Coordinates of C-alpha atoms and ligand atoms in Angstrom, one line a residue:
M18 CA 124.0 116.7 94.7
A19 CA 125.0 116.5 91.0
Q20 CA 122.1 115.9 88.6
D21 CA 120.6 112.3 88.7
L22 CA 121.6 110.9 85.3
Y23 CA 121.2 107.3 86.3
Q24 CA 120.9 104.6 83.6
H25 CA 120.5 101.1 84.9
P26 CA 123.0 98.5 83.9
D27 CA 121.5 95.5 82.1
Y28 CA 124.4 93.7 80.6
Y29 CA 122.6 90.4 80.0
L30 CA 119.5 92.0 78.6
L31 CA 117.3 90.8 81.5
D32 CA 114.7 93.5 80.7
E33 CA 113.6 91.2 77.9
F34 CA 112.1 89.0 80.6
L35 CA 110.0 91.7 82.2
S36 CA 106.4 92.3 81.2
D37 CA 105.3 95.6 79.7
E38 CA 103.4 96.3 83.0
Q39 CA 106.6 95.7 85.0
K40 CA 108.6 98.0 82.8
V41 CA 105.9 100.7 83.1
I42 CA 106.0 100.4 86.9
R43 CA 109.7 100.5 87.0
D44 CA 109.9 103.6 84.9
S45 CA 107.3 105.3 87.0
V46 CA 109.2 104.5 90.3
R47 CA 112.5 105.5 88.7
A48 CA 111.0 108.8 87.6
F49 CA 109.6 109.4 91.1
V50 CA 113.1 108.7 92.6
K51 CA 114.7 111.1 90.1
K52 CA 112.2 113.9 90.7
D53 CA 111.3 113.6 94.4
I54 CA 114.1 111.7 96.1
S55 CA 117.5 112.4 94.4
P56 CA 117.3 116.2 94.6
I57 CA 116.7 116.2 98.4
I58 CA 118.1 113.0 99.9
E59 CA 121.7 114.1 100.4
D60 CA 120.5 117.1 102.4
Y61 CA 118.2 115.0 104.6
A62 CA 120.9 112.4 105.1
Q63 CA 123.5 115.1 106.1
R64 CA 120.9 116.5 108.6
A65 CA 119.9 113.0 109.8
A66 CA 116.3 113.8 109.1
F67 CA 113.5 111.7 107.5
P68 CA 111.9 113.3 104.5
D69 CA 108.3 112.7 105.4
Q70 CA 107.0 114.5 102.4
I71 CA 107.9 111.5 100.2
I72 CA 105.4 109.2 102.0
K73 CA 102.4 110.3 99.9
G74 CA 104.3 109.7 96.7
L75 CA 105.5 106.3 97.9
G76 CA 101.9 105.4 98.5
E77 CA 100.8 106.7 95.1
Q78 CA 103.5 104.7 93.4
G79 CA 102.2 101.5 95.1
C80 CA 105.5 101.0 97.0
F81 CA 103.7 100.1 100.2
G82 CA 102.8 96.5 100.1
P83 CA 102.7 96.0 96.3
F84 CA 101.7 92.4 96.8
V85 CA 98.7 93.3 98.9
P86 CA 95.4 92.4 97.0
E87 CA 93.2 95.2 95.7
E88 CA 90.4 94.3 98.1
Y89 CA 92.6 95.6 100.9
G90 CA 93.8 98.7 99.1
G91 CA 97.0 97.3 97.6
P92 CA 97.9 97.0 93.9
G93 CA 98.0 93.2 94.0
L94 CA 101.3 92.9 92.1
D95 CA 103.6 89.9 91.9
Y96 CA 106.9 89.5 93.8
M97 CA 109.1 90.2 90.7
T98 CA 107.4 93.7 90.5
Y99 CA 107.9 94.1 94.3
G100 CA 111.6 93.4 93.8
I101 CA 111.9 95.8 90.9
M102 CA 110.3 98.6 92.9
M103 CA 112.6 98.0 95.9
Q104 CA 115.6 98.1 93.6
E105 CA 114.5 101.5 92.2
L106 CA 114.0 102.9 95.6
E107 CA 117.3 101.7 97.0
R108 CA 119.0 102.9 93.9
G109 CA 118.0 106.3 95.3
D110 CA 118.6 105.6 99.0
S111 CA 118.6 102.5 101.3
G112 CA 116.7 104.4 103.9
V113 CA 113.8 105.1 101.5
R114 CA 113.7 101.5 100.6
S115 CA 113.8 100.6 104.3
T116 CA 110.7 102.8 104.9
A117 CA 108.9 101.0 102.2
S118 CA 110.0 97.5 103.0
V119 CA 109.1 97.9 106.7
Q120 CA 105.7 99.2 105.8
G121 CA 105.0 96.5 103.2
S122 CA 106.8 93.3 104.3
L123 CA 107.0 93.8 108.0
V124 CA 103.7 95.6 108.8
M125 CA 101.2 94.9 106.0
Y126 CA 102.4 91.3 105.3
P127 CA 101.8 90.1 108.9
I128 CA 98.4 91.7 109.1
L129 CA 97.5 90.2 105.7
T130 CA 98.9 86.8 106.5
Y131 CA 98.2 86.4 110.3
G132 CA 95.5 88.9 110.9
T133 CA 91.7 88.8 111.2
E134 CA 89.4 90.1 108.5
E135 CA 88.6 93.1 110.7
Q136 CA 92.3 93.9 111.2
K137 CA 92.9 93.7 107.4
K138 CA 90.0 96.0 106.6
K139 CA 90.9 98.4 109.4
Y140 CA 94.6 98.8 108.7
L141 CA 95.7 97.7 105.2
P142 CA 94.0 100.3 103.0
K143 CA 95.4 103.2 105.1
L144 CA 98.9 101.6 105.3
A145 CA 98.8 101.2 101.4
T146 CA 98.4 104.9 100.9
G147 CA 100.7 106.0 103.7
E148 CA 97.9 107.7 105.6
M149 CA 99.0 105.4 108.4
M150 CA 102.6 104.3 108.9
G151 CA 103.9 101.3 110.7
C152 CA 107.0 99.7 112.2
F153 CA 108.0 96.2 113.3
G154 CA 109.4 95.3 116.7
L155 CA 111.4 92.1 116.9
T156 CA 114.9 93.0 118.0
E157 CA 115.5 93.6 121.7
P158 CA 118.5 95.1 123.5
D159 CA 119.7 91.6 124.5
F160 CA 118.3 89.6 121.6
G161 CA 119.3 90.6 118.1
S162 CA 120.5 87.7 116.0
N163 CA 118.7 85.4 118.4
P164 CA 115.2 86.7 118.6
A165 CA 114.0 83.3 120.1
G166 CA 115.3 84.5 123.4
M167 CA 113.0 87.6 123.6
I168 CA 111.6 88.7 126.9
T169 CA 109.0 91.2 125.9
N170 CA 105.7 89.6 127.0
F171 CA 102.0 90.2 127.6
T172 CA 99.7 88.9 130.3
D173 CA 95.9 88.3 130.1
A174 CA 93.7 90.9 131.8
G175 CA 90.2 90.1 130.6
S176 CA 89.2 92.1 127.6
H177 CA 92.8 93.3 127.0
V178 CA 96.4 92.2 127.6
I179 CA 99.2 94.0 129.4
L180 CA 102.4 94.4 127.4
N181 CA 105.8 94.9 129.0
G182 CA 109.3 95.1 127.5
A183 CA 111.4 97.0 125.0
K184 CA 112.5 96.8 121.4
M185 CA 115.5 98.6 119.9
W186 CA 116.8 99.5 116.4
I187 CA 113.3 99.9 115.1
S188 CA 113.0 101.5 111.6
N189 CA 110.2 104.1 111.3
A190 CA 109.5 103.9 115.1
P191 CA 109.7 107.6 115.8
F192 CA 106.8 108.5 113.5
A193 CA 104.9 105.2 113.1
D194 CA 101.2 105.2 114.0
I195 CA 101.2 101.5 114.7
A196 CA 103.8 98.9 115.6
V197 CA 103.6 95.2 114.9
V198 CA 105.2 93.8 118.0
W199 CA 106.4 90.3 118.7
A200 CA 106.1 89.2 122.3
R201 CA 105.6 86.2 124.5
N202 CA 102.0 85.4 125.1
P203 CA 100.8 84.0 128.5
Q204 CA 101.7 80.5 127.3
G205 CA 105.3 81.7 126.6
K206 CA 104.8 81.4 122.8
I207 CA 105.9 84.3 120.5
Q208 CA 102.9 86.1 119.1
G209 CA 102.3 89.4 117.2
L210 CA 100.1 92.3 118.3
I211 CA 99.3 95.7 116.9
V212 CA 100.2 98.5 119.3
E213 CA 98.8 101.9 118.4
R214 CA 100.5 105.2 119.2
G215 CA 98.7 106.9 122.0
M216 CA 98.2 103.8 124.0
E217 CA 99.2 104.7 127.6
G218 CA 102.7 103.5 128.5
F219 CA 103.9 103.2 124.9
T220 CA 106.8 105.4 123.9
T221 CA 109.1 105.5 120.9
P222 CA 112.4 107.4 121.7
E223 CA 114.5 108.2 118.6
T224 CA 118.0 106.7 118.2
H225 CA 120.6 109.4 117.4
N226 CA 124.2 109.4 116.3
K227 CA 123.9 107.0 113.4
W228 CA 126.5 107.3 110.6
S229 CA 124.3 105.0 108.4
L230 CA 120.7 105.2 107.1
R231 CA 120.7 108.8 108.2
A232 CA 117.6 109.7 106.2
S233 CA 115.7 106.8 107.9
A234 CA 114.2 107.3 111.3
T235 CA 115.2 104.6 113.9
G236 CA 114.0 104.3 117.4
E237 CA 113.1 102.2 120.4
L238 CA 109.7 100.8 121.4
V239 CA 109.1 100.9 125.1
F240 CA 106.1 99.2 126.7
D241 CA 105.4 100.0 130.3
N242 CA 102.2 98.1 131.3
V243 CA 100.5 99.0 128.0
K244 CA 96.9 97.9 127.8
V245 CA 96.3 96.4 124.3
P246 CA 92.8 95.3 123.3
K247 CA 92.6 91.5 122.6
E248 CA 91.2 92.3 119.1
N249 CA 94.7 93.7 118.3
I250 CA 96.4 90.3 118.7
L251 CA 97.3 88.6 115.4
P252 CA 95.6 85.3 115.9
N253 CA 96.8 83.1 113.0
V254 CA 100.4 82.3 114.0
Q255 CA 102.4 81.5 117.1
G256 CA 106.1 80.9 117.4
L257 CA 109.2 82.4 115.7
K258 CA 108.0 81.3 112.3
G259 CA 105.6 84.3 112.5
P260 CA 108.2 87.1 112.4
L261 CA 110.6 85.0 110.4
G262 CA 107.9 84.7 107.7
C263 CA 107.8 88.5 107.5
L264 CA 111.6 88.6 107.3
S265 CA 111.5 86.3 104.3
S266 CA 109.4 88.8 102.4
A267 CA 111.5 91.8 103.5
R268 CA 114.8 90.0 102.9
F269 CA 113.6 89.2 99.4
G270 CA 113.1 93.0 98.8
I271 CA 116.5 93.8 100.2
A272 CA 118.1 91.2 97.9
W273 CA 116.7 93.2 95.0
G274 CA 117.2 96.6 96.7
A275 CA 120.8 96.4 97.8
L276 CA 121.8 95.5 94.3
G277 CA 120.2 98.8 93.2
A278 CA 122.5 100.7 95.5
G279 CA 125.4 98.9 93.9
M280 CA 124.1 99.6 90.4
D281 CA 123.9 103.3 91.2
C282 CA 127.5 103.4 92.4
Y283 CA 128.7 101.5 89.3
D284 CA 126.7 103.9 87.0
T285 CA 128.2 106.9 88.8
A286 CA 131.7 105.6 88.6
L287 CA 131.4 104.6 85.0
R288 CA 130.2 108.1 84.0
Y289 CA 132.9 109.7 86.1
S290 CA 135.6 107.5 84.5
Q291 CA 134.6 108.8 81.0
E292 CA 134.6 112.4 82.1
R293 CA 137.5 112.8 84.5
I294 CA 140.8 113.5 82.7
Q295 CA 144.2 112.7 84.3
F296 CA 147.5 112.4 82.5
D297 CA 145.7 113.7 79.4
K298 CA 143.3 110.7 79.2
P299 CA 139.9 109.8 80.7
I300 CA 140.7 107.7 83.8
G301 CA 138.4 105.0 82.3
A302 CA 141.2 104.4 79.7
F303 CA 143.5 103.1 82.4
Q304 CA 143.6 99.4 82.9
L305 CA 143.3 99.6 86.7
Q306 CA 140.1 101.5 86.4
Q307 CA 138.7 99.2 83.8
K308 CA 139.4 96.2 86.0
K309 CA 137.3 97.8 88.7
L310 CA 134.4 98.5 86.3
A311 CA 134.6 95.1 84.6
E312 CA 134.5 93.3 88.0
M313 CA 131.6 95.5 89.2
I314 CA 129.4 94.8 86.1
T315 CA 130.2 91.1 86.4
E316 CA 129.1 90.9 90.0
I317 CA 126.0 93.1 89.3
T318 CA 125.0 90.8 86.4
K319 CA 125.4 87.6 88.5
G320 CA 123.4 89.3 91.3
Q321 CA 120.7 90.3 88.8
L322 CA 120.4 86.8 87.6
L323 CA 120.2 85.4 91.1
V324 CA 117.4 87.8 92.3
W325 CA 115.5 87.4 89.0
R326 CA 115.4 83.6 89.5
L327 CA 114.5 84.0 93.2
A328 CA 111.5 86.2 92.2
Q329 CA 110.3 83.5 89.8
L330 CA 110.5 80.9 92.6
R331 CA 108.8 83.3 95.1
N332 CA 106.0 83.9 92.6
E333 CA 105.5 80.1 92.4
G334 CA 105.6 79.8 96.2
R335 CA 108.8 77.8 95.9
A336 CA 111.5 80.2 97.2
T337 CA 113.0 78.7 100.5
P338 CA 114.1 80.9 103.3
A339 CA 117.6 79.7 102.7
Q340 CA 117.5 80.7 99.1
I341 CA 116.3 84.2 100.1
S342 CA 119.2 84.4 102.7
M343 CA 121.7 83.6 100.0
A344 CA 120.4 86.4 97.7
K345 CA 120.2 88.9 100.6
R346 CA 123.8 88.1 101.6
N347 CA 125.1 88.1 98.1
S348 CA 123.5 91.4 97.1
C349 CA 124.8 93.2 100.2
E350 CA 128.3 91.9 99.7
V351 CA 128.3 92.9 96.0
A352 CA 126.9 96.3 96.7
I353 CA 129.2 97.2 99.6
N354 CA 132.3 96.1 97.6
I355 CA 131.2 98.1 94.6
A356 CA 130.5 101.2 96.7
R357 CA 134.0 101.0 98.1
E358 CA 135.7 100.6 94.8
A359 CA 133.5 103.2 93.1
R360 CA 134.3 105.7 95.9
Q361 CA 138.0 105.3 95.1
M362 CA 137.4 105.8 91.4
L363 CA 136.0 109.3 92.2
G364 CA 139.1 110.2 94.2
G365 CA 138.5 113.1 96.6
M366 CA 135.1 113.8 95.0
G367 CA 134.0 110.4 96.1
I368 CA 133.9 111.4 99.8
T369 CA 131.5 114.4 99.1
G370 CA 127.8 114.6 99.0
E371 CA 128.0 115.8 95.4
Y372 CA 127.8 112.1 94.5
S373 CA 125.6 109.3 96.0
I374 CA 128.4 106.8 96.6
M375 CA 129.6 107.7 100.1
R376 CA 126.0 107.8 101.3
H377 CA 125.3 104.4 99.7
S378 CA 128.5 103.0 101.3
M379 CA 127.5 104.1 104.8
N380 CA 123.9 103.0 104.3
L381 CA 125.0 99.5 103.2
E382 CA 126.7 99.0 106.6
S383 CA 123.2 98.8 108.1
V384 CA 121.7 96.8 105.2
I385 CA 124.4 94.2 105.6
T386 CA 123.5 94.0 109.4
Y387 CA 119.8 94.3 109.6
E388 CA 117.3 91.6 108.6
G389 CA 120.0 89.1 109.7
T390 CA 123.7 89.9 109.7
H391 CA 126.0 88.7 107.0
D392 CA 127.3 86.0 109.3
I393 CA 123.8 84.8 110.2
H394 CA 122.9 84.4 106.5
L395 CA 126.1 82.5 105.9
L396 CA 125.2 80.2 108.8
I397 CA 121.7 79.7 107.3
T398 CA 123.2 78.6 104.0
G399 CA 125.7 76.4 106.0
Q400 CA 122.8 74.8 107.9
D401 CA 120.8 74.3 104.7
V402 CA 123.5 72.4 102.9
T403 CA 124.9 70.4 105.8
G404 CA 121.7 69.8 107.8
L405 CA 123.8 70.9 110.8
S406 CA 123.1 74.0 112.8
A407 CA 126.2 76.1 113.8
F408 CA 124.2 78.7 115.6
K409 CA 124.3 77.3 119.1
Ligands
LIG1113 P1 114.5 78.0 113.7 O1 114.3 76.8 114.6 O2 115.5 77.9 112.6 O3 113.1 78.5 113.2 C1 112.0 78.6 114.0 C2 110.7 78.4 113.1 O4 110.7 79.4 112.1 C3 110.8 78.8 110.7 N1 111.6 79.6 109.9 C4 111.1 80.4 109.0 N2 109.9 80.6 108.5 C5 109.8 81.6 107.5 N3 110.8 82.3 107.0 C6 112.0 82.1 107.5 N4 113.0 82.9 107.0 C7 112.3 81.2 108.5 N5 113.4 80.7 109.2 C8 113.0 79.8 110.0 C9 111.4 77.4 111.0 O5 111.0 76.5 110.0 C10 110.8 77.1 112.4 O6 109.4 76.7 112.1 P2 108.7 75.6 113.1 O7 107.3 75.4 112.4 O8 109.6 74.4 113.2 O9 108.5 76.3 114.4 O10 114.9 79.3 114.7 P3 116.2 79.7 115.5 O11 115.8 80.2 116.8 O12 117.2 78.5 115.4 O13 116.8 80.9 114.7 C11 117.3 80.8 113.4 C12 117.9 82.2 113.0 C13 119.2 82.5 113.8 C14 118.3 82.0 111.5 C15 116.9 83.3 113.1 O14 116.7 83.6 114.4 C16 117.3 84.6 112.4 O15 117.0 84.7 111.2 N6 118.0 85.5 113.1 C17 118.3 86.8 112.6 C18 117.4 87.9 113.2 C19 116.9 88.9 112.3 O16 117.0 88.7 111.1 N7 116.3 90.0 112.8 C20 115.8 90.9 112.0 C21 115.0 91.9 112.8 S1 113.9 93.0 111.8 C22 114.9 94.0 110.9 O17 116.1 93.9 111.0 C23 114.2 95.0 110.1 S2 115.3 96.1 109.3 C24 114.1 96.7 108.3 C25 114.5 97.7 107.4 O18 114.7 98.9 107.8 O19 114.6 97.4 106.2
LIG1114 P1 124.2 90.7 117.5 O1 123.2 89.7 117.4 O2 124.7 91.1 118.9 O3 125.5 90.3 116.7 C1 126.8 90.9 116.9 C2 127.8 90.1 116.0 O4 127.8 88.7 116.4 C3 127.4 90.1 114.6 O5 128.6 90.2 113.7 C4 126.8 88.7 114.3 O6 126.9 88.3 113.0 C5 127.6 87.9 115.3 N1 126.9 86.7 115.7 C6 125.7 86.6 116.5 N2 125.4 85.3 116.6 C7 126.3 84.6 116.0 C8 126.5 83.2 115.8 N3 125.6 82.3 116.3 N4 127.6 82.8 115.2 C9 128.5 83.6 114.7 N5 128.4 85.0 114.8 C10 127.3 85.4 115.5 N6 115.1 95.2 114.1 C11 113.8 95.2 114.2 O7 113.2 94.3 114.9 N7 113.0 96.0 113.5 C12 113.6 97.0 112.7 O8 112.8 97.8 112.0 C13 115.0 97.1 112.7 N8 115.6 98.1 111.9 C14 116.9 98.3 112.0 C15 117.5 99.4 111.5 C16 118.9 99.7 111.6 C17 119.5 100.9 111.1 C18 119.7 98.7 112.3 C19 121.2 98.9 112.4 C20 119.1 97.6 112.8 C21 117.8 97.4 112.7 N9 117.1 96.3 113.3 C22 115.8 96.2 113.4 C23 117.9 95.3 114.2 C24 118.7 94.3 113.3 O9 117.9 93.3 112.8 C25 119.8 93.8 114.3 O10 120.8 94.8 114.5 C26 120.5 92.5 113.7 O11 119.5 91.4 113.6 C27 121.7 92.1 114.5 O12 121.4 92.1 115.9 P2 122.4 92.8 116.9 O13 122.6 94.2 116.4 O14 121.9 92.7 118.3 O15 123.8 92.1 116.8

C-alpha cells in the first residue's frame, strides 16, 4: 500500500471543542494506526487473515473498553474519547475497529453493566490489555434482525446450566477466549452468560469466503450440551434490553468509526486529485471532480457534527437508542457513498490495494449491515417519530 499520509478533515474546526487529553489520545491512536496497521492491513485483508499481532498494541492504546473504570483495568475515559478512538481505528480499517468495539462494547460493557463483582474482577482487567479476547453471540441462523425470536437456550442442572443452540456471523469468534452469549433461560427470558473456550461441546468454526471485513475473523458459536457454571451467568439483566443496551454502546462507536473510513477515502481522493494530471491539469481542477470532493466534505462535516453532539448527550446519559440509530445509519451511508465516489476519482488505481478505498468500500458493506441493518435503523427512527412500529 502507498505510504499513509492521512490528514484528518476538520472543515468546521471541531478540534477546538476537544480537550488536550482527547487530542493527545487521538494523536497516539493515529500514530499507532500509521505505524502498526496501515503498512500491513492490505496484505492481511487480501489473505483474509486477522493480524493478531496488533492486539497488544490495541490494549496498550486503551482501545479495549476505554470507558471501563480504572479499578477494573480500563482507562476510565468518556464517550467522546471512545468515539474519537474508534474513528481513528476505522480510518485504518473497519475490521480493526470491529475487533476493538466487540471487545469493549459487546464483551466488557455487559460484564461491567450486568455482571457480578467477581466476574468484573476476573475478566475485565485481562480483556482491557488483550491478554484475553472476547466475542458476542446474539445473531442466530434464523434470527438476525429479529433477535427476540432466538432459540438458543439453557436449562438448570444444579450447580451449572446446560446450553444448546448456535450463533452465526460472530466477530472475533475463531480466536476468542470467552463469548458473551445471549440465550433463553429456563423461564424463557433472554439472559447473558459467559462461555469459555475449552468448555466441552463448545466450538467456533470460522466463516470463510467473505468479500468484506477480510482482516476481521468471523465465525459461528455452536453449543452442544455445554455445561456452564452458574457463576458465569450475568445476573443483573433479563430480556432483550440486555443485548440491545450493549448494541447502543457499540453502535455509538460505529457512528464515529464509519465516518473515519469515509474521511480516509476523502483524504486519499483529495490528495490524488491534486497529483494526478490528465489533459495537462490536475484532475482536481475539473468541476466534476470538485463537485465530488465538495459534496464529500459537506457530508463529512454534517456527520462530524452529529456524532460530536451525540457524544455530548451520551456523556450526560441522555443519548436515546433512536438517536444512536440515526447517527449509525447516517455515518454508514455517508461513508459508503464517499467510498464509491472516491474510488471513481482514482480511476483504475482505485480498484487496487495500493490505496485503501476499495478495502474500505467492501468493509462498509458489513458495517452498514451489522449492529442493525440500514433498514432496521430507518425503522427505529420511523417508530421513534411516529410512535408506531413498522417491524411486525
Ligand atoms: P423492543 O420491544 O423495541 O425492545 C425490547 C426492550 O429493549 C429496549 N431497547 C433498548 N435498550 C437499550 N438499547 C437499545 N438500543 C434498545 N432498543 C430497545 C426496549 O426499551 C425494551 O425494553 P423493555 O424494558 O420494555 O423490555 O424489541 P423488538 O423485539 O421490537 O426489536 C426491536 C429491534 C428490531 C429494533 C431490535 O431487535 C434490533 O435492534 N434488531 C437489530 C439486531 C441487531 O442489531 N443485531 C446486532 C447483532 S451484534 C452485531 O452485529 C455485532 S457486529 C460487531 C462488530 O464487528 O463491530
Ligand atoms: P436479515 O435479518 O435476514 O435481513 C435481511 C434483509 O431483510 C435486510 O435487508 C433487512 O434490512 C431486511 N429486513 C429484516 N427485517 C425487516 C423488517 N421488519 N422490515 C423491513 N426490512 C427488514 N452478530 C452478532 O451477534 N455478533 C457479532 O459479532 C456479529 N458480527 C458480524 C460480522 C459480520 C461481518 C456480519 C456481516 C454480521 C455480523 N453479525 C453479528 C450479524 C449481524 O448483526 C446481522 O447480519 C444483522 O443484524 C442482520 O441480520 P441478518 O444477516 O440475519 O439479515
